[in-house]
Amino acid sequence: DQTSITTLIQLFILLLNAVLAIIYIVPIFTLSRFHTAHNLLTANLACAILCCVLSWIVGFSLREFQPHIYSVQVDCALIYFFQSMCTLQVPLAALQGSFHRLLTIVYFRSYFNTKHLTAFICFLIQWTIGFLVAIPYGFPRPVRIIDFLSRQEFYVGFSG
């Protein structure tokens, strides 16, 4: 049916993105001449893209082939948490790469910017912020609905 075809096309595009990210990451990690802070930041962006792609591949695959998983509240919340955390990493990686480049331009003679230490601090900040922002998606909470006609209040599902 139409939904299955759309899902398969999305999975193909995501797999293509994953392969391209891996092709980009491998030379940066294997060749020592590419072990600069700027290349590590670029590799971090490619790793964030790979993480995002893999989380969406898992999400699409589960929705297509194991739809009953979305009926379990805890499993559904964990899927939403990992998808939101991994999706947030891509813009955060681009932002921290730009921030690091700004620091290297403004403070180009600083010892702090000459080593890989600032790149690793940027990585740590980026992944921590992505984790902390996604935490509300990991804890299912009921949604309160008020029926004003009957003056009744009831809770349904959870908001993610």
PDB file of C-alpha atoms in Angstrom:
ATOM      1  CA  ASP A   1       0.000   0.000   0.000  1.00  0.00           C
ATOM      2  CA  GLN A   2       0.962   3.706  -0.167  1.00  0.00           C
ATOM      3  CA  THR A   3       2.341   3.949   3.381  1.00  0.00           C
ATOM      4  CA  SER A   4       4.666   0.973   2.916  1.00  0.00           C
ATOM      5  CA  ILE A   5       6.058   2.393  -0.313  1.00  0.00           C
ATOM      6  CA  THR A   6       6.639   5.774   1.326  1.00  0.00           C
ATOM      7  CA  THR A   7       8.353   4.128   4.295  1.00  0.00           C
ATOM      8  CA  LEU A   8      10.597   2.072   2.026  1.00  0.00           C
ATOM      9  CA  ILE A   9      11.594   5.197   0.077  1.00  0.00           C
ATOM     10  CA  GLN A  10      12.354   6.982   3.355  1.00  0.00           C
ATOM     11  CA  LEU A  11      14.421   4.016   4.551  1.00  0.00           C
ATOM     12  CA  PHE A  12      16.374   3.995   1.275  1.00  0.00           C
ATOM     13  CA  ILE A  13      17.153   7.716   1.584  1.00  0.00           C
ATOM     14  CA  LEU A  14      18.194   7.265   5.214  1.00  0.00           C
ATOM     15  CA  LEU A  15      20.444   4.324   4.337  1.00  0.00           C
ATOM     16  CA  LEU A  16      22.052   6.404   1.596  1.00  0.00           C
ATOM     17  CA  ASN A  17      22.716   9.180   4.131  1.00  0.00           C
ATOM     18  CA  ALA A  18      24.216   6.634   6.534  1.00  0.00           C
ATOM     19  CA  VAL A  19      26.570   5.283   3.878  1.00  0.00           C
ATOM     20  CA  LEU A  20      27.656   8.798   2.897  1.00  0.00           C
ATOM     21  CA  ALA A  21      28.291   9.722   6.555  1.00  0.00           C
ATOM     22  CA  ILE A  22      30.391   6.590   7.050  1.00  0.00           C
ATOM     23  CA  ILE A  23      32.365   7.360   3.881  1.00  0.00           C
ATOM     24  CA  TYR A  24      33.028  10.823   5.283  1.00  0.00           C
ATOM     25  CA  ILE A  25      33.962   9.642   8.794  1.00  0.00           C
ATOM     26  CA  VAL A  26      36.370   6.815   7.923  1.00  0.00           C
ATOM     27  CA  PRO A  27      39.184   8.910   6.348  1.00  0.00           C
ATOM     28  CA  ILE A  28      39.066  11.460   9.162  1.00  0.00           C
ATOM     29  CA  PHE A  29      39.499   8.792  11.821  1.00  0.00           C
ATOM     30  CA  THR A  30      41.978   6.575   9.958  1.00  0.00           C
ATOM     31  CA  LEU A  31      44.387   9.045   8.338  1.00  0.00           C
ATOM     32  CA  SER A  32      46.569  10.888  10.832  1.00  0.00           C
ATOM     33  CA  ARG A  33      46.947  13.983   8.660  1.00  0.00           C
ATOM     34  CA  PHE A  34      43.216  14.622   9.088  1.00  0.00           C
ATOM     35  CA  HIS A  35      43.447  14.641  12.904  1.00  0.00           C
ATOM     36  CA  THR A  36      42.945  18.383  13.267  1.00  0.00           C
ATOM     37  CA  ALA A  37      40.372  20.084  15.457  1.00  0.00           C
ATOM     38  CA  HIS A  38      38.362  21.329  12.491  1.00  0.00           C
ATOM     39  CA  ASN A  39      38.258  17.892  10.890  1.00  0.00           C
ATOM     40  CA  LEU A  40      37.238  16.356  14.222  1.00  0.00           C
ATOM     41  CA  LEU A  41      34.378  18.853  14.392  1.00  0.00           C
ATOM     42  CA  THR A  42      33.365  17.866  10.879  1.00  0.00           C
ATOM     43  CA  ALA A  43      33.562  14.196  11.846  1.00  0.00           C
ATOM     44  CA  ASN A  44      31.404  14.974  14.864  1.00  0.00           C
ATOM     45  CA  LEU A  45      28.779  16.461  12.541  1.00  0.00           C
ATOM     46  CA  ALA A  46      28.941  13.325  10.384  1.00  0.00           C
ATOM     47  CA  CYS A  47      28.619  11.144  13.528  1.00  0.00           C
ATOM     48  CA  ALA A  48      25.589  13.177  14.612  1.00  0.00           C
ATOM     49  CA  ILE A  49      24.056  12.673  11.163  1.00  0.00           C
ATOM     50  CA  LEU A  50      24.776   8.950  11.388  1.00  0.00           C
ATOM     51  CA  CYS A  51      23.216   8.778  14.866  1.00  0.00           C
ATOM     52  CA  CYS A  52      20.153  10.667  13.619  1.00  0.00           C
ATOM     53  CA  VAL A  53      19.809   8.449  10.553  1.00  0.00           C
ATOM     54  CA  LEU A  54      20.088   5.259  12.596  1.00  0.00           C
ATOM     55  CA  SER A  55      17.488   6.426  15.119  1.00  0.00           C
ATOM     56  CA  TRP A  56      15.032   7.239  12.326  1.00  0.00           C
ATOM     57  CA  ILE A  57      15.733   3.939  10.553  1.00  0.00           C
ATOM     58  CA  VAL A  58      14.898   2.118  13.778  1.00  0.00           C
ATOM     59  CA  GLY A  59      11.777   4.256  14.234  1.00  0.00           C
ATOM     60  CA  PHE A  60      10.512   3.720  10.693  1.00  0.00           C
ATOM     61  CA  SER A  61      11.310   0.008  10.805  1.00  0.00           C
ATOM     62  CA  LEU A  62       9.499  -0.465  14.100  1.00  0.00           C
ATOM     63  CA  ARG A  63       6.499   1.504  12.901  1.00  0.00           C
ATOM     64  CA  GLU A  64       6.306  -0.532   9.705  1.00  0.00           C
ATOM     65  CA  PHE A  65       7.189  -4.032  10.891  1.00  0.00           C
ATOM     66  CA  GLN A  66       6.407  -4.002  14.650  1.00  0.00           C
ATOM     67  CA  PRO A  67       3.581  -1.460  15.100  1.00  0.00           C
ATOM     68  CA  HIS A  68       2.457  -3.016  18.397  1.00  0.00           C
ATOM     69  CA  ILE A  69       5.574  -1.534  20.066  1.00  0.00           C
ATOM     70  CA  TYR A  70       4.004   1.914  19.830  1.00  0.00           C
ATOM     71  CA  SER A  71       1.107   0.721  21.988  1.00  0.00           C
ATOM     72  CA  VAL A  72       3.413   0.193  24.980  1.00  0.00           C
ATOM     73  CA  GLN A  73       3.811   3.545  26.664  1.00  0.00           C
ATOM     74  CA  VAL A  74       7.356   3.053  27.963  1.00  0.00           C
ATOM     75  CA  ASP A  75       8.707   1.731  24.644  1.00  0.00           C
ATOM     76  CA  CYS A  76       7.032   4.556  22.765  1.00  0.00           C
ATOM     77  CA  ALA A  77       8.531   7.149  25.111  1.00  0.00           C
ATOM     78  CA  LEU A  78      12.017   5.658  24.733  1.00  0.00           C
ATOM     79  CA  ILE A  79      11.712   5.723  20.947  1.00  0.00           C
ATOM     80  CA  TYR A  80      10.625   9.369  21.049  1.00  0.00           C
ATOM     81  CA  PHE A  81      13.454  10.202  23.455  1.00  0.00           C
ATOM     82  CA  PHE A  82      16.188   8.674  21.295  1.00  0.00           C
ATOM     83  CA  GLN A  83      14.756  10.121  18.084  1.00  0.00           C
ATOM     84  CA  SER A  84      14.515  13.610  19.556  1.00  0.00           C
ATOM     85  CA  MET A  85      17.969  13.413  21.156  1.00  0.00           C
ATOM     86  CA  CYS A  86      19.638  12.157  17.987  1.00  0.00           C
ATOM     87  CA  THR A  87      17.788  14.606  15.757  1.00  0.00           C
ATOM     88  CA  LEU A  88      18.844  17.503  17.983  1.00  0.00           C
ATOM     89  CA  GLN A  89      22.489  16.506  17.675  1.00  0.00           C
ATOM     90  CA  VAL A  90      22.707  17.527  14.003  1.00  0.00           C
ATOM     91  CA  PRO A  91      21.929  21.251  14.429  1.00  0.00           C
ATOM     92  CA  LEU A  92      23.848  21.297  17.714  1.00  0.00           C
ATOM     93  CA  ALA A  93      26.911  19.829  15.984  1.00  0.00           C
ATOM     94  CA  ALA A  94      26.711  22.463  13.244  1.00  0.00           C
ATOM     95  CA  LEU A  95      26.305  25.170  15.879  1.00  0.00           C
ATOM     96  CA  GLN A  96      29.217  24.006  18.007  1.00  0.00           C
ATOM     97  CA  GLY A  97      31.403  23.680  14.902  1.00  0.00           C
ATOM     98  CA  SER A  98      30.655  27.284  14.010  1.00  0.00           C
ATOM     99  CA  PHE A  99      31.264  28.365  17.612  1.00  0.00           C
ATOM    100  CA  HIS A 100      34.624  26.588  17.696  1.00  0.00           C
ATOM    101  CA  ARG A 101      35.658  28.217  14.428  1.00  0.00           C
ATOM    102  CA  LEU A 102      34.671  31.599  15.851  1.00  0.00           C
ATOM    103  CA  LEU A 103      36.841  30.940  18.906  1.00  0.00           C
ATOM    104  CA  THR A 104      39.805  29.972  16.744  1.00  0.00           C
ATOM    105  CA  ILE A 105      39.445  33.177  14.704  1.00  0.00           C
ATOM    106  CA  VAL A 106      38.996  35.524  17.657  1.00  0.00           C
ATOM    107  CA  TYR A 107      41.534  33.832  19.975  1.00  0.00           C
ATOM    108  CA  PHE A 108      43.894  32.413  17.349  1.00  0.00           C
ATOM    109  CA  ARG A 109      47.021  32.647  19.540  1.00  0.00           C
ATOM    110  CA  SER A 110      45.521  31.150  22.660  1.00  0.00           C
ATOM    111  CA  TYR A 111      47.092  27.909  23.863  1.00  0.00           C
ATOM    112  CA  PHE A 112      43.590  26.706  24.706  1.00  0.00           C
ATOM    113  CA  ASN A 113      42.598  26.779  21.020  1.00  0.00           C
ATOM    114  CA  THR A 114      45.750  25.179  19.650  1.00  0.00           C
ATOM    115  CA  LYS A 115      45.018  21.754  21.082  1.00  0.00           C
ATOM    116  CA  HIS A 116      42.146  19.357  20.564  1.00  0.00           C
ATOM    117  CA  LEU A 117      40.893  20.175  24.053  1.00  0.00           C
ATOM    118  CA  THR A 118      38.427  22.831  22.876  1.00  0.00           C
ATOM    119  CA  ALA A 119      37.009  20.459  20.262  1.00  0.00           C
ATOM    120  CA  PHE A 120      36.416  17.788  22.910  1.00  0.00           C
ATOM    121  CA  ILE A 121      34.856  20.331  25.279  1.00  0.00           C
ATOM    122  CA  CYS A 122      32.540  21.384  22.430  1.00  0.00           C
ATOM    123  CA  PHE A 123      31.637  17.713  21.845  1.00  0.00           C
ATOM    124  CA  LEU A 124      30.864  17.209  25.507  1.00  0.00           C
ATOM    125  CA  ILE A 125      28.710  20.340  25.699  1.00  0.00           C
ATOM    126  CA  GLN A 126      26.848  19.457  22.512  1.00  0.00           C
ATOM    127  CA  TRP A 127      25.963  15.891  23.487  1.00  0.00           C
ATOM    128  CA  THR A 128      25.054  16.950  27.049  1.00  0.00           C
ATOM    129  CA  ILE A 129      22.703  19.691  25.837  1.00  0.00           C
ATOM    130  CA  GLY A 130      21.108  17.288  23.347  1.00  0.00           C
ATOM    131  CA  PHE A 131      20.549  14.741  26.112  1.00  0.00           C
ATOM    132  CA  LEU A 132      19.146  17.277  28.573  1.00  0.00           C
ATOM    133  CA  VAL A 133      16.773  18.874  26.073  1.00  0.00           C
ATOM    134  CA  ALA A 134      15.412  15.450  25.080  1.00  0.00           C
ATOM    135  CA  ILE A 135      14.797  14.248  28.657  1.00  0.00           C
ATOM    136  CA  PRO A 136      11.135  15.398  28.761  1.00  0.00           C
ATOM    137  CA  TYR A 137      10.393  13.022  25.877  1.00  0.00           C
ATOM    138  CA  GLY A 138      11.690  10.082  27.901  1.00  0.00           C
ATOM    139  CA  PHE A 139       9.197  10.404  30.718  1.00  0.00           C
ATOM    140  CA  PRO A 140       5.620   9.753  29.692  1.00  0.00           C
ATOM    141  CA  ARG A 141       3.148  11.982  31.422  1.00  0.00           C
ATOM    142  CA  PRO A 142      -0.619  11.945  31.181  1.00  0.00           C
ATOM    143  CA  VAL A 143      -2.451  14.706  29.397  1.00  0.00           C
ATOM    144  CA  ARG A 144      -5.289  16.290  31.333  1.00  0.00           C
ATOM    145  CA  ILE A 145      -8.447  16.890  29.339  1.00  0.00           C
ATOM    146  CA  ILE A 146     -11.345  18.832  30.769  1.00  0.00           C
ATOM    147  CA  ASP A 147     -14.802  18.393  29.304  1.00  0.00           C
ATOM    148  CA  PHE A 148     -16.453  21.743  29.996  1.00  0.00           C
ATOM    149  CA  LEU A 149     -19.955  20.545  29.138  1.00  0.00           C
ATOM    150  CA  SER A 150     -20.058  17.719  31.653  1.00  0.00           C
ATOM    151  CA  ARG A 151     -17.510  19.360  34.005  1.00  0.00           C
ATOM    152  CA  GLN A 152     -15.449  16.166  34.091  1.00  0.00           C
ATOM    153  CA  GLU A 153     -11.723  15.815  34.037  1.00  0.00           C
ATOM    154  CA  PHE A 154      -9.874  12.788  32.717  1.00  0.00           C
ATOM    155  CA  TYR A 155      -6.365  11.785  31.653  1.00  0.00           C
ATOM    156  CA  VAL A 156      -5.382  10.117  28.392  1.00  0.00           C
ATOM    157  CA  GLY A 157      -2.131   8.769  26.978  1.00  0.00           C
ATOM    158  CA  PHE A 158       0.936  10.862  27.316  1.00  0.00           C
ATOM    159  CA  SER A 159       2.394  13.838  25.563  1.00  0.00           C
ATOM    160  CA  GLY A 160       5.859  13.399  24.200  1.00  0.00           C
TER     161      GLY A 160
END
